[in-house]
Short mmCIF file of C-alpha atoms in Angstrom, two decimals:
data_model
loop_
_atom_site.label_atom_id
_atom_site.label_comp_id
_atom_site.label_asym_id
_atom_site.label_seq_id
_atom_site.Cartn_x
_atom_site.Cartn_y
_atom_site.Cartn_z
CA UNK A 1308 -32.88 -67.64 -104.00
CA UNK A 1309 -32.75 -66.12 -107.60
CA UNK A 1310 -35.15 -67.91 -109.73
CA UNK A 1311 -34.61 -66.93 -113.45
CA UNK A 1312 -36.51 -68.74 -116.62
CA UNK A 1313 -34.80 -71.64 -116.94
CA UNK A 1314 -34.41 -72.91 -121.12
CA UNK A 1315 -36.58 -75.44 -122.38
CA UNK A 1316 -39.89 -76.45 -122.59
CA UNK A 1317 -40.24 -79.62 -120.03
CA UNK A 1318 -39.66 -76.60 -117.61
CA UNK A 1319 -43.00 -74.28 -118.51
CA UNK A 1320 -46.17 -74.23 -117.84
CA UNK A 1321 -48.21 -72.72 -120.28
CA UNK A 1322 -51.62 -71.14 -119.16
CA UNK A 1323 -54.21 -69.91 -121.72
CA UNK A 1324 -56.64 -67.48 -120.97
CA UNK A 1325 -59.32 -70.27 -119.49
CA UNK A 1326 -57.56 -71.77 -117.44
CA UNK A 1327 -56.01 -68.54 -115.93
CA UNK A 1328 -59.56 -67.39 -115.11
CA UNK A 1329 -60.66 -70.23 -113.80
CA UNK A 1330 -57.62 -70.83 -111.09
CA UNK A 1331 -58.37 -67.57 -109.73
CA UNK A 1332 -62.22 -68.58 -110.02
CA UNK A 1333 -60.53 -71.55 -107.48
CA UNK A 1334 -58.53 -69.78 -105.61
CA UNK A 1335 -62.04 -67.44 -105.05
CA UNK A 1336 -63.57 -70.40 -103.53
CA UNK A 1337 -60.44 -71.37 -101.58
CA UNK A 1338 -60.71 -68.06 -99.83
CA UNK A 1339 -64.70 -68.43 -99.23
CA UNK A 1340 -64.73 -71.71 -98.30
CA UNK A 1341 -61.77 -70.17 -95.35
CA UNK A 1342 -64.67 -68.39 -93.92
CA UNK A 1343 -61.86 -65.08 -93.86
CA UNK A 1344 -64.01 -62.19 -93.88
CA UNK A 1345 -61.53 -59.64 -95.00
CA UNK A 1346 -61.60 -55.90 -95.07
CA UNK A 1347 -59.50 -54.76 -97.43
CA UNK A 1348 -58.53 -56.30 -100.13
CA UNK A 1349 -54.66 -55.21 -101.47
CA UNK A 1350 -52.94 -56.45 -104.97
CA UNK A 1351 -49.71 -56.13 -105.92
CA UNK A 1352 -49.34 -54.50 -109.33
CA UNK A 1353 -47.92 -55.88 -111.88
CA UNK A 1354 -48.74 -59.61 -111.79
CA UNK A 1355 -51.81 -59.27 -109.08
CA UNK A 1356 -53.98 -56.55 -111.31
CA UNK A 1357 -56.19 -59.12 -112.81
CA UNK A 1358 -56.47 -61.47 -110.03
CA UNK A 1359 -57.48 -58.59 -107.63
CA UNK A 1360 -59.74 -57.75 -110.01
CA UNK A 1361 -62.19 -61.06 -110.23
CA UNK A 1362 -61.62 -61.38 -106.11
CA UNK A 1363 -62.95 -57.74 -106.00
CA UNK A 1364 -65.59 -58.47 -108.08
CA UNK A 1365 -66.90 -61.63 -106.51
CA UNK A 1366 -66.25 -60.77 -103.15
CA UNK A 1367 -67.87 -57.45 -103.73
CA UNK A 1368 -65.08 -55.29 -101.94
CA UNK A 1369 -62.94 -51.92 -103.16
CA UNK A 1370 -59.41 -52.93 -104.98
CA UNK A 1371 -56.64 -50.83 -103.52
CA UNK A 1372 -53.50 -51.59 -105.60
CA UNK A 1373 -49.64 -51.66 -104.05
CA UNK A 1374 -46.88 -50.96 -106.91
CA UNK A 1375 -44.10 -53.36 -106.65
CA UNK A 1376 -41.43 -54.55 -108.95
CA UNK A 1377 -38.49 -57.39 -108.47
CA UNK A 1378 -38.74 -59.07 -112.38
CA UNK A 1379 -37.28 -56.45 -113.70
CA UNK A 1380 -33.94 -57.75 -114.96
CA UNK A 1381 -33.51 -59.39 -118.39
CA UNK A 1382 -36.91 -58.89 -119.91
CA UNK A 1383 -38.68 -59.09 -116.36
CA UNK A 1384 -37.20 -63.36 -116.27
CA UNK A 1385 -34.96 -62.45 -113.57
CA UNK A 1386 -35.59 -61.43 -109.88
CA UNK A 1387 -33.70 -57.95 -109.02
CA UNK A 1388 -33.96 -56.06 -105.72
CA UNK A 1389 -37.89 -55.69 -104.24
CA UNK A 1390 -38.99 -52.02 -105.16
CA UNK A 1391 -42.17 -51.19 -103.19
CA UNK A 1392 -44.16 -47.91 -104.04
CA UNK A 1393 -44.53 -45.19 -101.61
CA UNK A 1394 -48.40 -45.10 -101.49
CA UNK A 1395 -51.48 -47.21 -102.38
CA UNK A 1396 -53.88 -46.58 -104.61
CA UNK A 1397 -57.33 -46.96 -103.32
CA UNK A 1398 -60.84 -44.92 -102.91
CA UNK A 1399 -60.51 -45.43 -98.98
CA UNK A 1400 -58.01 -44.97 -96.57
CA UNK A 1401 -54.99 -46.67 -95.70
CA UNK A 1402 -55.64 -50.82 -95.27
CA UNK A 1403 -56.82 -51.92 -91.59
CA UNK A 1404 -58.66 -54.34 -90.28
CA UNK A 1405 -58.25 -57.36 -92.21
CA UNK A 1406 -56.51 -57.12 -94.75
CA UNK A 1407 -56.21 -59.91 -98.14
CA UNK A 1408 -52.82 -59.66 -99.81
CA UNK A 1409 -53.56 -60.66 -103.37
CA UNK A 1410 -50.45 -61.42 -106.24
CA UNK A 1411 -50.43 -64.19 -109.16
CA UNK A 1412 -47.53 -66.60 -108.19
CA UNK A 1413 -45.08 -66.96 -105.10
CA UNK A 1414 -42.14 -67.89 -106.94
CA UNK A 1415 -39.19 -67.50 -104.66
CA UNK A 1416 -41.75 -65.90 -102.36
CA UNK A 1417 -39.39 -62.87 -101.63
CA UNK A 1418 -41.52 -60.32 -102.92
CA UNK A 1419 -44.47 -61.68 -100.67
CA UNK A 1420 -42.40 -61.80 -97.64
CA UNK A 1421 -40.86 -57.83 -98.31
CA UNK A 1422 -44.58 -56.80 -98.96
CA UNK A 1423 -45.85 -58.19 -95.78
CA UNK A 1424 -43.35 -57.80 -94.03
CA UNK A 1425 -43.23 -53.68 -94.98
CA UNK A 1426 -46.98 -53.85 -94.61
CA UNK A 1427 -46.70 -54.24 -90.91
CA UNK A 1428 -44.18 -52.06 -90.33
CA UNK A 1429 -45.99 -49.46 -91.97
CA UNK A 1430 -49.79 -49.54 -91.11
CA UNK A 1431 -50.67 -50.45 -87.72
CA UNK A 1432 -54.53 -50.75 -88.09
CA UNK A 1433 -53.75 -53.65 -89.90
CA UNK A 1434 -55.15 -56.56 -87.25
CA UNK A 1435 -55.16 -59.59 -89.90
CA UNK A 1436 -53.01 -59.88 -92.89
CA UNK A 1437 -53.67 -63.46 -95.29
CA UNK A 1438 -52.18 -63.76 -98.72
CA UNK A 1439 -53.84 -65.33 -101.74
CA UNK A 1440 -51.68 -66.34 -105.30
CA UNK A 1441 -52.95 -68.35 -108.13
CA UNK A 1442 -49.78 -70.52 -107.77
CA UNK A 1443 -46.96 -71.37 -105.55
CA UNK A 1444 -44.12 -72.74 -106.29
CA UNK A 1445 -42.11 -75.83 -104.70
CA UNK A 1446 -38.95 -73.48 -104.11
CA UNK A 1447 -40.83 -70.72 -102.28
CA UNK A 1448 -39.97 -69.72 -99.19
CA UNK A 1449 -42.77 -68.09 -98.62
CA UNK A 1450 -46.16 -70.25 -98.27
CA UNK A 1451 -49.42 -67.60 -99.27
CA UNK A 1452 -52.09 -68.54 -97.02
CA UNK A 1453 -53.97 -69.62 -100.03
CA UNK A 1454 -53.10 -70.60 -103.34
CA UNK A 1455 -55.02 -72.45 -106.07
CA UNK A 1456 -52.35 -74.48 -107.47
CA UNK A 1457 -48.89 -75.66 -106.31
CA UNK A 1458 -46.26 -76.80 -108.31
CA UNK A 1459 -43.59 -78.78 -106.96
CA UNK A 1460 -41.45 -78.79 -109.71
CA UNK A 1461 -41.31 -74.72 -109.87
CA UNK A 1462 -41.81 -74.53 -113.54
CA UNK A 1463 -41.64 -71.32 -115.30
CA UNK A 1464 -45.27 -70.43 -115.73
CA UNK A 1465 -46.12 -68.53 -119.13
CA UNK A 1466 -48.87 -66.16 -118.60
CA UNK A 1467 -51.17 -65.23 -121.20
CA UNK A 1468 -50.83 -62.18 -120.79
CA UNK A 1469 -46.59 -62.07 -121.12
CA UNK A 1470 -47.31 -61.84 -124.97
CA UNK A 1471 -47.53 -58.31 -124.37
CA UNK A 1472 -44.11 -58.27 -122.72
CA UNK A 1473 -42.46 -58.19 -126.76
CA UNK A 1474 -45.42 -56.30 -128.19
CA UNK A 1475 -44.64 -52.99 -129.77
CA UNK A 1476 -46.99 -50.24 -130.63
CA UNK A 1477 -45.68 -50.96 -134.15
CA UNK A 1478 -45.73 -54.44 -133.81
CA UNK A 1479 -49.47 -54.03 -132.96
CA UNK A 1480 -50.45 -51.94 -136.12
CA UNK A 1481 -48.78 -54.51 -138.19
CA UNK A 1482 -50.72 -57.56 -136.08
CA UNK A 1483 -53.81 -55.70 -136.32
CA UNK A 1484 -53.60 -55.07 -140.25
CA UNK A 1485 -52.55 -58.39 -141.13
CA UNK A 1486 -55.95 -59.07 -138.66
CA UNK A 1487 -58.29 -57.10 -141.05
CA UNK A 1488 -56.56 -58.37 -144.50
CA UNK A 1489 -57.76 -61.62 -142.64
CA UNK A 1490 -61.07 -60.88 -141.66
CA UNK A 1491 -61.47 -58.98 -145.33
#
């Protein structure tokens, strides 16, 4: 299924910067409260950076980060074919054990599925493999193991982060001026 933005607003959901951090502090708890004791703990790069960040952090355990891209298309609002990188970037070696597959949404859940799917396939010390996402969407095919939110009506979720998405280096001197004129 090809999930692009759809127009208007009764179909966002727009998340500020406090509520982002505190449905990954939720989905945090989702995981402890699991009682999964994982081993490695994977995100998917773009969208799973800063949530595999905090999860590192609280859970005390090394960040290895897997490359992948599908939003690409149209300003990264449409899905394109699943690009996964050839190697993960991590201090140890390759994931075993068990592993926690971290990413921010399962939209149509095809990215998920590819990555876990090419996962297996690729590294056999893997014994365990859960997936964690801040949200999951009503149209996904593919249901994360945990998720802090899910949204039946598969909104287009505005990150608060996406306003970098349009920002230019140029843009950004001229933001930043204006900023100090302000603060002047």
């Amino acid at each position: 299924m090809d999930q692009s933005k759809p127009s208007g607003s009764p179909h966002e959901l727009r998340v500020d910067w406090e509520e982002y951090y505190r449905l990954i502090e939720v989905l945090s708890l989702e995981i402890y409260k699991s009682g999964y004791e994982f081993d490695s703990l994977l995100c998917l790069g773009r969208g799973g950076l800063r949530v595999g960040d905090v999860i590192s952090r609280i859970f005390q355990r090394p960040l290895a980060v897997l490359t992948v891209s599908s939003y690409r298309e149209e300003a990264g609002t449409r899905r394109g074919e699943l690009q996964i990188a050839a190697a993960i970037s991590s201090l140890e070696d390759e994931p075993r054990g068990r592993v926690l597959l971290v990413d921010d949404l399962a939209d149509s859940g095809a990215t998920l599925a590819g990555v876990v799917q090419h996962l297996k396939e690729r590294f056999a010390g893997i014994s365990e493999l859960r997936t964690a996402v801040i949200w999951v969407k009503g149209c996904s095919q593919f249901i994360p193991d945990y998720y802090a939110s899910h949204l039946p009506d598969s909104p287009w979720i505005c990150q608060p982060f996406e306003v970098y998405d349009q920002l230019t280096p140029g843009k950004l001197a001229q933001r930043l001026e204006e900023y100090g004129r302000d603060r002047r």
